Coordinates of C-alpha atoms in Angstrom, one line a residue:
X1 CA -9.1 -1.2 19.9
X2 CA -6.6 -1.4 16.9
X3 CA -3.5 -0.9 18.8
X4 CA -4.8 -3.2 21.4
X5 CA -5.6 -5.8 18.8
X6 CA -1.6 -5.1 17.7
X7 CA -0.2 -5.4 21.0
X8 CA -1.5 -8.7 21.6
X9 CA -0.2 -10.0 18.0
X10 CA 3.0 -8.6 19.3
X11 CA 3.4 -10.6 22.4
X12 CA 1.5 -13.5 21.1
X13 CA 3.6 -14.0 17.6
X14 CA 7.0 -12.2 18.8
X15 CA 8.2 -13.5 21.8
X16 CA 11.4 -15.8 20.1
X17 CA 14.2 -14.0 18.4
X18 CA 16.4 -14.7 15.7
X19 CA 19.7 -13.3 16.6
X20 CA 20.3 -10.2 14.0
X21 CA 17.0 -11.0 12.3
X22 CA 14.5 -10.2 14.5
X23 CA 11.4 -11.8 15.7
X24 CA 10.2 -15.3 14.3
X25 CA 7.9 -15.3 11.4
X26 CA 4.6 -15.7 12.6
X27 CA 2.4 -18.6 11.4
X28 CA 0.4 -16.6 8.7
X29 CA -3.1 -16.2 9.7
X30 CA -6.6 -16.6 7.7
X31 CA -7.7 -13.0 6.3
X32 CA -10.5 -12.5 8.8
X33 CA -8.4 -12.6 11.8
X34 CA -6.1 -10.6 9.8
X35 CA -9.0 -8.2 9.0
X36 CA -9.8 -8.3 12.7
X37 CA -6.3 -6.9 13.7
X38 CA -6.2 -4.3 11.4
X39 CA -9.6 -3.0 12.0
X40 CA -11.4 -4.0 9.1
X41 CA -14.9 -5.4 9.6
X42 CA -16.0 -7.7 6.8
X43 CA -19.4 -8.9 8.4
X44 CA -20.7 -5.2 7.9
X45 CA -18.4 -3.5 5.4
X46 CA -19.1 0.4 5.2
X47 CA -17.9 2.2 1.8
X48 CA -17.4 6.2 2.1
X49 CA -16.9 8.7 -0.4
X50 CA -15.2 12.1 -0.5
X51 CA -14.8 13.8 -3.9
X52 CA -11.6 15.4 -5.0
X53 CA -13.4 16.5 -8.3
X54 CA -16.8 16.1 -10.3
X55 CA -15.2 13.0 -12.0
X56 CA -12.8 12.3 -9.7
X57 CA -13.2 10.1 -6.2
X58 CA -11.9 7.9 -3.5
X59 CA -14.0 5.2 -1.6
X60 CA -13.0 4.5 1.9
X61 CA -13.6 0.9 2.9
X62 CA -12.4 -2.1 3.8
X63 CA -8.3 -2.1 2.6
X64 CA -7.0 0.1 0.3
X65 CA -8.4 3.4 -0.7
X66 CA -9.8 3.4 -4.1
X67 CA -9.6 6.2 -6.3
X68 CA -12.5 6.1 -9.1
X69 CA -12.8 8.0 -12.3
X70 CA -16.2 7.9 -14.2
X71 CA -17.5 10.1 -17.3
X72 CA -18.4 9.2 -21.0
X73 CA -15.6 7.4 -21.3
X74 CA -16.4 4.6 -18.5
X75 CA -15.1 3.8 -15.2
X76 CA -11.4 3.6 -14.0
X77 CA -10.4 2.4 -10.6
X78 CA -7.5 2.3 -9.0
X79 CA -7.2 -0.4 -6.6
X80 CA -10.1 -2.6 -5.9
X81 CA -9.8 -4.2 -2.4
X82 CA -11.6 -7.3 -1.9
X83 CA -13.5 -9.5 -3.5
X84 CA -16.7 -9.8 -0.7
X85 CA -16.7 -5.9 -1.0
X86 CA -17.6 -6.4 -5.0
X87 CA -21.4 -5.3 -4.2
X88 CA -21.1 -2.0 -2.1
X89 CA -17.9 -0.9 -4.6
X90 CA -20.3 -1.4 -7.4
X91 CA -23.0 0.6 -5.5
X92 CA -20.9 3.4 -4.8
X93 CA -20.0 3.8 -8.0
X94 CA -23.2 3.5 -9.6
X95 CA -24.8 6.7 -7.1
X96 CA -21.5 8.8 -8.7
X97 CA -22.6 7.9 -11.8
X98 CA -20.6 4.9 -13.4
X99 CA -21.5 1.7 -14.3
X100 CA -19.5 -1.2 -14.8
X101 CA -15.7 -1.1 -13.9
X102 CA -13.8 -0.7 -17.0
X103 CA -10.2 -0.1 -16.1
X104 CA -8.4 -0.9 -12.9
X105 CA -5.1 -0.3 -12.0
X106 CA -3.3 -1.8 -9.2
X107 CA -0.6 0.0 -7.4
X108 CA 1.0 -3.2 -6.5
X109 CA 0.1 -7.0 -5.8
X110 CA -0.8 -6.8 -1.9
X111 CA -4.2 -8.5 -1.1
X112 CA -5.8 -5.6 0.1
X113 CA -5.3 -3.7 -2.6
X114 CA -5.5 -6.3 -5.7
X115 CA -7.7 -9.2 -4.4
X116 CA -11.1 -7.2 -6.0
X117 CA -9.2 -8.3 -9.1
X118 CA -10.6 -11.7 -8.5
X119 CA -14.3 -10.5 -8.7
X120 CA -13.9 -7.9 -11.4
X121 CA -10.9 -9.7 -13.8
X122 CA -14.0 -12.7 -14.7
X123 CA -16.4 -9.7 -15.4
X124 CA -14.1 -8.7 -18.4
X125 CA -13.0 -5.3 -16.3
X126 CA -8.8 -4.2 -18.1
X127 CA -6.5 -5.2 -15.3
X128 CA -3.3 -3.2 -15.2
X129 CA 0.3 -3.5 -12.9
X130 CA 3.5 -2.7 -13.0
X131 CA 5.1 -5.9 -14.8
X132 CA 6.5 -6.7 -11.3
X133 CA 3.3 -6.7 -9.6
X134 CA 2.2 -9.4 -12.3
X135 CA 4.9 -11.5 -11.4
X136 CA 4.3 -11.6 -8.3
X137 CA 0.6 -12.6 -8.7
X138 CA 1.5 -15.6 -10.3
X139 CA 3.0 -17.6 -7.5
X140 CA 2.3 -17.6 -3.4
X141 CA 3.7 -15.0 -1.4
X142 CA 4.4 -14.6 2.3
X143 CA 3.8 -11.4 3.3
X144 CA 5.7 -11.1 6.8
X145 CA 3.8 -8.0 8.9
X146 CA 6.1 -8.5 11.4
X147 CA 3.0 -8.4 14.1
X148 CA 1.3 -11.2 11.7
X149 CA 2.1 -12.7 8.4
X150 CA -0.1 -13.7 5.4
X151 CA 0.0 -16.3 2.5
X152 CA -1.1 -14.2 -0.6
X153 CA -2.0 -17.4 -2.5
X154 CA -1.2 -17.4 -6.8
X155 CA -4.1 -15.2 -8.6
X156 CA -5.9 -17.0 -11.2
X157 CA -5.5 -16.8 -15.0
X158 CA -9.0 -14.2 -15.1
X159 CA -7.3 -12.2 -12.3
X160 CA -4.2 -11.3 -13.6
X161 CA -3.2 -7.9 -14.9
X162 CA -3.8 -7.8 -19.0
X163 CA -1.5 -4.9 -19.2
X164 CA 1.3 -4.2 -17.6
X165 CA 4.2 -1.7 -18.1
X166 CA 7.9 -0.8 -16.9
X167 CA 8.4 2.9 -16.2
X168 CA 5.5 4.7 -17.5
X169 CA 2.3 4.3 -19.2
X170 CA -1.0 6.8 -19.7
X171 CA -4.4 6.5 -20.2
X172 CA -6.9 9.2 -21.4
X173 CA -10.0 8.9 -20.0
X174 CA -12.8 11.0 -19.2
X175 CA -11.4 13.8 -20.3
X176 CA -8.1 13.3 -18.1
X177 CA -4.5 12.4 -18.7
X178 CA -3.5 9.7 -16.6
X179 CA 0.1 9.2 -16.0
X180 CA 1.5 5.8 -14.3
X181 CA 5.2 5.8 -12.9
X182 CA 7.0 3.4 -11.6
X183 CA 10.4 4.3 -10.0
X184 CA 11.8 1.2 -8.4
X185 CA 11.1 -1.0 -5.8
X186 CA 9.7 0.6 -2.7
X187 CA 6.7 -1.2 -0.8
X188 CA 7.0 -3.7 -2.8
X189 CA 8.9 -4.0 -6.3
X190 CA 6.1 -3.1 -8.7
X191 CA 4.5 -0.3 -7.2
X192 CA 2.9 2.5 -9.2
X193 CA 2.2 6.3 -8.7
X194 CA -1.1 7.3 -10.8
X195 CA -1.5 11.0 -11.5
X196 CA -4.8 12.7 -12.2
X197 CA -3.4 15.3 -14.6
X198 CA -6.7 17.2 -15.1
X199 CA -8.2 16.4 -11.4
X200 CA -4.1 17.4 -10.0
X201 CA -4.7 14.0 -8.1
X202 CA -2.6 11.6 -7.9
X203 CA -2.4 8.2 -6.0
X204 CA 0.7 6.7 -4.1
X205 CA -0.6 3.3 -3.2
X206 CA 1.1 1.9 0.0
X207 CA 4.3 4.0 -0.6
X208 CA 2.0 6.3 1.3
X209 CA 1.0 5.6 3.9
X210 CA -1.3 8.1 5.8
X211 CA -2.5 6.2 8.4
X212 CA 0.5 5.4 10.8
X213 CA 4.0 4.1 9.9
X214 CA 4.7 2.6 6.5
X215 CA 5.4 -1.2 6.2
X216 CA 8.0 -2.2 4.4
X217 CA 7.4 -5.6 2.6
X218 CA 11.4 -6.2 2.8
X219 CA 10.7 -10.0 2.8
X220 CA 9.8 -9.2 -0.9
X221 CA 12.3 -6.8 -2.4
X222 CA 10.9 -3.5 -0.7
X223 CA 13.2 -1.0 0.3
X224 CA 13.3 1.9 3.1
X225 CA 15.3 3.7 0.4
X226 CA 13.3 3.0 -2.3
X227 CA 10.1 4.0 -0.4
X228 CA 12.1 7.9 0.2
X229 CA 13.6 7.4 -3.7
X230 CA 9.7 6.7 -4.9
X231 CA 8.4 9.8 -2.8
X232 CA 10.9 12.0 -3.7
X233 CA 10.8 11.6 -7.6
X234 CA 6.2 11.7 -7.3
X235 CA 7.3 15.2 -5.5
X236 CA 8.9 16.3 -8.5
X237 CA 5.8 15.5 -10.8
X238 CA 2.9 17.4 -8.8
X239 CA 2.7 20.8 -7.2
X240 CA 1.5 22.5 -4.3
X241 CA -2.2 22.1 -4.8
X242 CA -2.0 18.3 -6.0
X243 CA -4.8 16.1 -3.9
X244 CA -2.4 13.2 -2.5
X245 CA -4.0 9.9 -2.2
X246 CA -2.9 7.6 0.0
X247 CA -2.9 3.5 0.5
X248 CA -4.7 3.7 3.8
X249 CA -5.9 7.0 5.4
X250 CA -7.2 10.1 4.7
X251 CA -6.6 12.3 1.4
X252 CA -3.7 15.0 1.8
X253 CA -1.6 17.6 0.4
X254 CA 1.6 17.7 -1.0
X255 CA 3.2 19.1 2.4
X256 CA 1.8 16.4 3.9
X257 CA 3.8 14.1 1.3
X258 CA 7.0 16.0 2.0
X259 CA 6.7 16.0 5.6
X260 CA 6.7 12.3 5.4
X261 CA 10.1 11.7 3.2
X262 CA 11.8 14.3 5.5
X263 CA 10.3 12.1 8.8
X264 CA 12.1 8.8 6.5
X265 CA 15.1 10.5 5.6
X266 CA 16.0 11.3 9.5
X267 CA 14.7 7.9 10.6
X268 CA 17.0 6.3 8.4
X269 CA 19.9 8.5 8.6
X270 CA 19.7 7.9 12.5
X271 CA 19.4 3.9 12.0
X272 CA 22.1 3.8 9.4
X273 CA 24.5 5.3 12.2
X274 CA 23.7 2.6 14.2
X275 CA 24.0 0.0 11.8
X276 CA 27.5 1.4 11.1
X277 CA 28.0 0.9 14.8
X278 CA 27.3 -2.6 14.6
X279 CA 24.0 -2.3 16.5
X280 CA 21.4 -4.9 16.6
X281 CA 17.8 -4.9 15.8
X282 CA 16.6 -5.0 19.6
X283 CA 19.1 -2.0 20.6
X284 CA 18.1 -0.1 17.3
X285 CA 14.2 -0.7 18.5
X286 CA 15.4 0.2 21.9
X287 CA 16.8 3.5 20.7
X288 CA 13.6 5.5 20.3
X289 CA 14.3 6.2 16.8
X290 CA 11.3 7.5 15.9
X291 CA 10.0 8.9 19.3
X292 CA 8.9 12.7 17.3
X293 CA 6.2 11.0 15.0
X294 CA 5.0 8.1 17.8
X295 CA 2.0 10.0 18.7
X296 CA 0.5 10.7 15.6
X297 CA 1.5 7.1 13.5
X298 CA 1.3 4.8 16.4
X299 CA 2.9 1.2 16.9
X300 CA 6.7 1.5 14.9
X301 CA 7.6 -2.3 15.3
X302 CA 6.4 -3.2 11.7
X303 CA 8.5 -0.3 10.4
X304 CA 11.4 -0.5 12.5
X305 CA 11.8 -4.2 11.8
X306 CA 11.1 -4.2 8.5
X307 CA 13.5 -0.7 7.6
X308 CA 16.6 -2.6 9.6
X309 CA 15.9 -5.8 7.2
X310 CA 16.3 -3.6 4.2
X311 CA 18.7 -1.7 5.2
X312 CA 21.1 -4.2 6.7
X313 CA 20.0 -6.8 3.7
X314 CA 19.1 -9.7 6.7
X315 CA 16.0 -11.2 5.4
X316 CA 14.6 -14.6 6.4
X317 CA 11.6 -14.1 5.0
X318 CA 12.7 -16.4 2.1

């Protein structure tokens, strides 16, 4: 039903080109129909939980996957998902143990990953982003899916990040060191890695993406490169036996994490010939780039569309 629901955005939303800059910029949609496209049921939102550690989890819902820490110290969150979804978070949380949300950390400003922000900022929860991703928060955005688009309208004073940082930042909490890194614009240009140093966790946000093909929010300042540069360096910081979180799908491993920046790297060494070549973004879509990995991730227009934009620096998105 999802790639059905895809297909007809394709056709419906794609059908006029731009020459060298790909297909029109859909009319952004309202967030249920959104939803609806994406597979995510707001009417009857479900909330799942799988344990890495005793303190250490990840609810599976509707948007981004959560990870949650809880122990005598309180309750930290990273990401928070939607605001409607406030209730069953809270609920889930409370049968691991935790209470109120204390700490959350957003690994960047996308609305399915920060919009819980506007439910638990007002509560008095610490919000905390990359500096970028605060920035970004503070005006309207037009996030261009390629297959749909989406207005992220200006966050509220309450539902802005209190704390932000630059590179790196830690929290202690629970009896776990909690590292944040930030290594340049990938997704999006304020996304953060958070590793569980204790739990050997750590969660990649939408740089990882574990459910299909990244997106690329080129429109923004993401990156193809960036997205292999920010992989790469979280490789260097965890081991063999570190959980990997991802932004949408299910937990992995570490060869999981370097099976996808080798899958990147030859995607984008194959388009970058092409783009050397002088090719177009219809015969590099045409070209089967990524015909290995189809199977398992799915529809590649998003990715393809949005990896020639940053790669070939033609955005219109602007």
């Amino acid at each position: 039903m999802h790639t059905m629901l895809l297909r007809f955005f394709l056709m419906f939303y794609c059908s006029t080109a731009f020459p060298h800059s790909g297909p029109e910029i859909p009319e952004p949609l309202p967030l249920k129909p959104l939803g609806i496209a994406f597979g995510w049921d707001f009417d009857k939102p479900e909330i799942t939980v799988q344990a890495v550690t005793k303190n250490l989890n990840v609810l599976f819902g509707t948007g981004g996957n959560i990870a949650v820490s809880t122990g005598k110290d309180g309750v930290l969150i990273v990401d928070d998902q939607f605001p409607s979804l406030m209730p069953n978070i809270e609920a889930a949380i409370g049968e691991l143990g935790g209470q109120a949300i204390d700490f959350v950390v957003n690994t960047h400003w996308h609305f399915d990953h920060a919009e819980g922000n506007l439910a638990l900022g007002p509560k008095g929860a610490w919000l905390v982003s990359h500096s970028n991703s605060r920035s970004m928060m503070l005006d309207d955005h037009l996030i261009n899916l390629v297959v749909a688009s989406y207005l992220q309208k200006a966050y509220p004073e309450e539902a802005l990040p209190t704390v932000t940082f630059d590179k790196t930042m830690q929290f202690h909490i629970n009896g776990e060191r909690v590292d944040l890194f930030h290594f340049g614009p990938a997704h999006t240009t304020g996304d953060t890695a958070v590793i569980f140093r204790t739990s050997n966790a750590v969660h990649l946000g939408d740089v990882f993406n574990n459910a299909g093909y990244p997106f690329i929010d080129a429109g923004n300042g993401g990156t193809l490169d960036g997205v292999i540069r920010f992989c790469t360096e979280t490789l260097k910081l965890i081991n063999k036996d570190t959980v990997v979180i991802p932004g949408h799908g299910a937990i992995t491993n570490y060869n999981a994490l370097k099976d996808y920046i080798d899958m990147l790297s030859i995607i984008r060494t194959r388009m970058m010939a092409m783009i050397e070549e002088g090719a177009t973004l219809d015969e590099v879509v045409a070209a089967g780039l990524t015909k290995e990995w189809d199977e398992q991730n799915g529809d590649n227009t998003g990715f393809i569309n949005r990896s020639y934009m940053s790669l070939t620096h033609k955005i219109v998105d602007r």
